[in-house]
XYZ file of C-alpha atoms in Angstrom:
127
model
C 41.493 60.559 80.607
C 38.344 62.425 79.637
C 35.660 61.006 77.443
C 32.068 62.127 76.992
C 30.987 58.782 78.475
C 32.996 59.329 81.664
C 31.631 62.852 82.041
C 28.066 61.648 81.497
C 28.461 58.834 84.020
C 30.118 61.157 86.543
C 27.344 63.732 86.230
C 24.730 60.997 86.600
C 26.501 59.616 89.690
C 26.605 63.089 91.239
C 22.928 63.738 90.495
C 21.944 60.351 91.925
C 24.037 61.104 95.023
C 22.176 64.372 95.594
C 18.757 62.770 95.096
C 19.665 59.884 97.425
C 20.835 62.425 100.027
C 17.498 64.248 99.753
C 15.500 61.002 99.869
C 17.320 59.752 102.970
C 16.823 63.112 104.656
C 13.122 63.157 103.861
C 12.706 59.558 105.014
C 14.478 60.285 108.291
C 11.914 63.041 108.925
C 8.998 60.861 107.780
C 8.437 62.984 104.643
C 9.250 60.237 102.142
C 5.962 59.907 100.238
C 5.938 62.728 97.695
C 7.991 63.032 94.509
C 7.209 66.739 94.450
C 8.545 67.039 97.984
C 11.670 65.097 97.032
C 12.210 67.377 94.052
C 11.779 70.436 96.257
C 14.279 69.122 98.780
C 16.845 68.155 96.143
C 16.415 71.244 93.919
C 18.716 73.693 95.786
C 21.482 71.111 95.887
C 20.966 70.129 92.255
C 21.300 73.834 91.373
C 24.603 73.914 93.243
C 25.656 70.735 91.466
C 24.862 72.293 88.088
C 26.898 75.386 88.951
C 29.861 73.247 89.999
C 29.640 71.240 86.794
C 29.855 74.481 84.811
C 33.457 74.929 85.953
C 36.272 73.884 83.608
C 38.030 71.763 86.249
C 35.023 69.530 86.787
C 34.386 69.142 83.074
C 38.071 68.336 82.419
C 38.497 65.610 85.075
C 34.983 64.814 86.324
C 35.913 61.641 88.213
C 38.950 63.116 89.976
C 39.144 64.134 93.616
C 39.864 67.779 92.789
C 36.708 67.866 90.698
C 34.901 66.134 93.548
C 36.017 68.866 95.940
C 34.695 71.532 93.570
C 31.436 69.614 93.126
C 31.093 69.230 96.894
C 31.803 72.908 97.549
C 29.363 74.080 94.884
C 26.638 71.616 95.784
C 26.819 72.300 99.511
C 27.567 76.023 99.335
C 24.904 76.994 96.832
C 22.464 74.359 98.093
C 22.607 75.625 101.662
C 22.386 79.276 100.583
C 19.316 78.586 98.434
C 17.721 76.467 101.132
C 18.259 79.238 103.698
C 16.882 81.849 101.294
C 13.714 79.865 100.569
C 13.053 78.634 104.094
C 14.300 81.679 105.980
C 16.441 79.547 108.275
C 19.367 77.155 108.201
C 19.930 75.082 111.321
C 23.619 74.449 111.949
C 22.908 70.753 112.542
C 21.367 70.468 109.067
C 24.337 72.247 107.470
C 26.779 69.877 109.173
C 24.834 66.718 108.318
C 24.291 67.868 104.727
C 27.974 68.657 104.268
C 29.164 65.367 105.720
C 26.556 63.277 103.905
C 27.201 64.894 100.542
C 30.958 64.552 101.092
C 30.525 60.801 101.600
C 28.319 60.473 98.519
C 30.117 62.831 96.114
C 33.647 61.875 97.102
C 32.849 58.262 97.954
C 32.021 57.095 94.445
C 35.156 58.863 93.201
C 37.228 56.965 95.745
C 35.731 53.641 94.701
C 36.341 54.556 91.057
C 39.982 55.495 91.704
C 40.584 52.314 93.680
C 38.994 50.174 90.980
C 41.078 51.844 88.268
C 44.248 51.425 90.307
C 43.554 47.728 90.878
C 42.743 47.169 87.210
C 45.962 48.920 86.187
C 47.951 46.842 88.654
C 46.416 43.605 87.357
C 47.113 44.622 83.753
C 50.758 45.395 84.511
C 51.266 42.018 86.235
C 50.138 40.087 83.150
């Protein structure tokens, strides 16, 4: 089921996930104080997120796992490429941590959503 409300909430959840990822990363490196710094850290990944959201699959089923996989691939792929281009380096450890962290955030809320919907459907069918 696709409604503008679901798409808006899904996009907001994805954007929040990326900003939280960037904030946690900055805090873990004691760089937490600046909003400009947070924006700079999140920007490459938000660009990747925007590119992923431009795909028809994501717009058609934004809360689904297939859409989540596309969002993850776009966010991580483009985000890491842009980060490497701007910084001139991309440590493998950062790429691994970024991929795993964003997978937990971007797929995690979709899993909770699917589980909640499944439980609600099950409760409704029992009544």
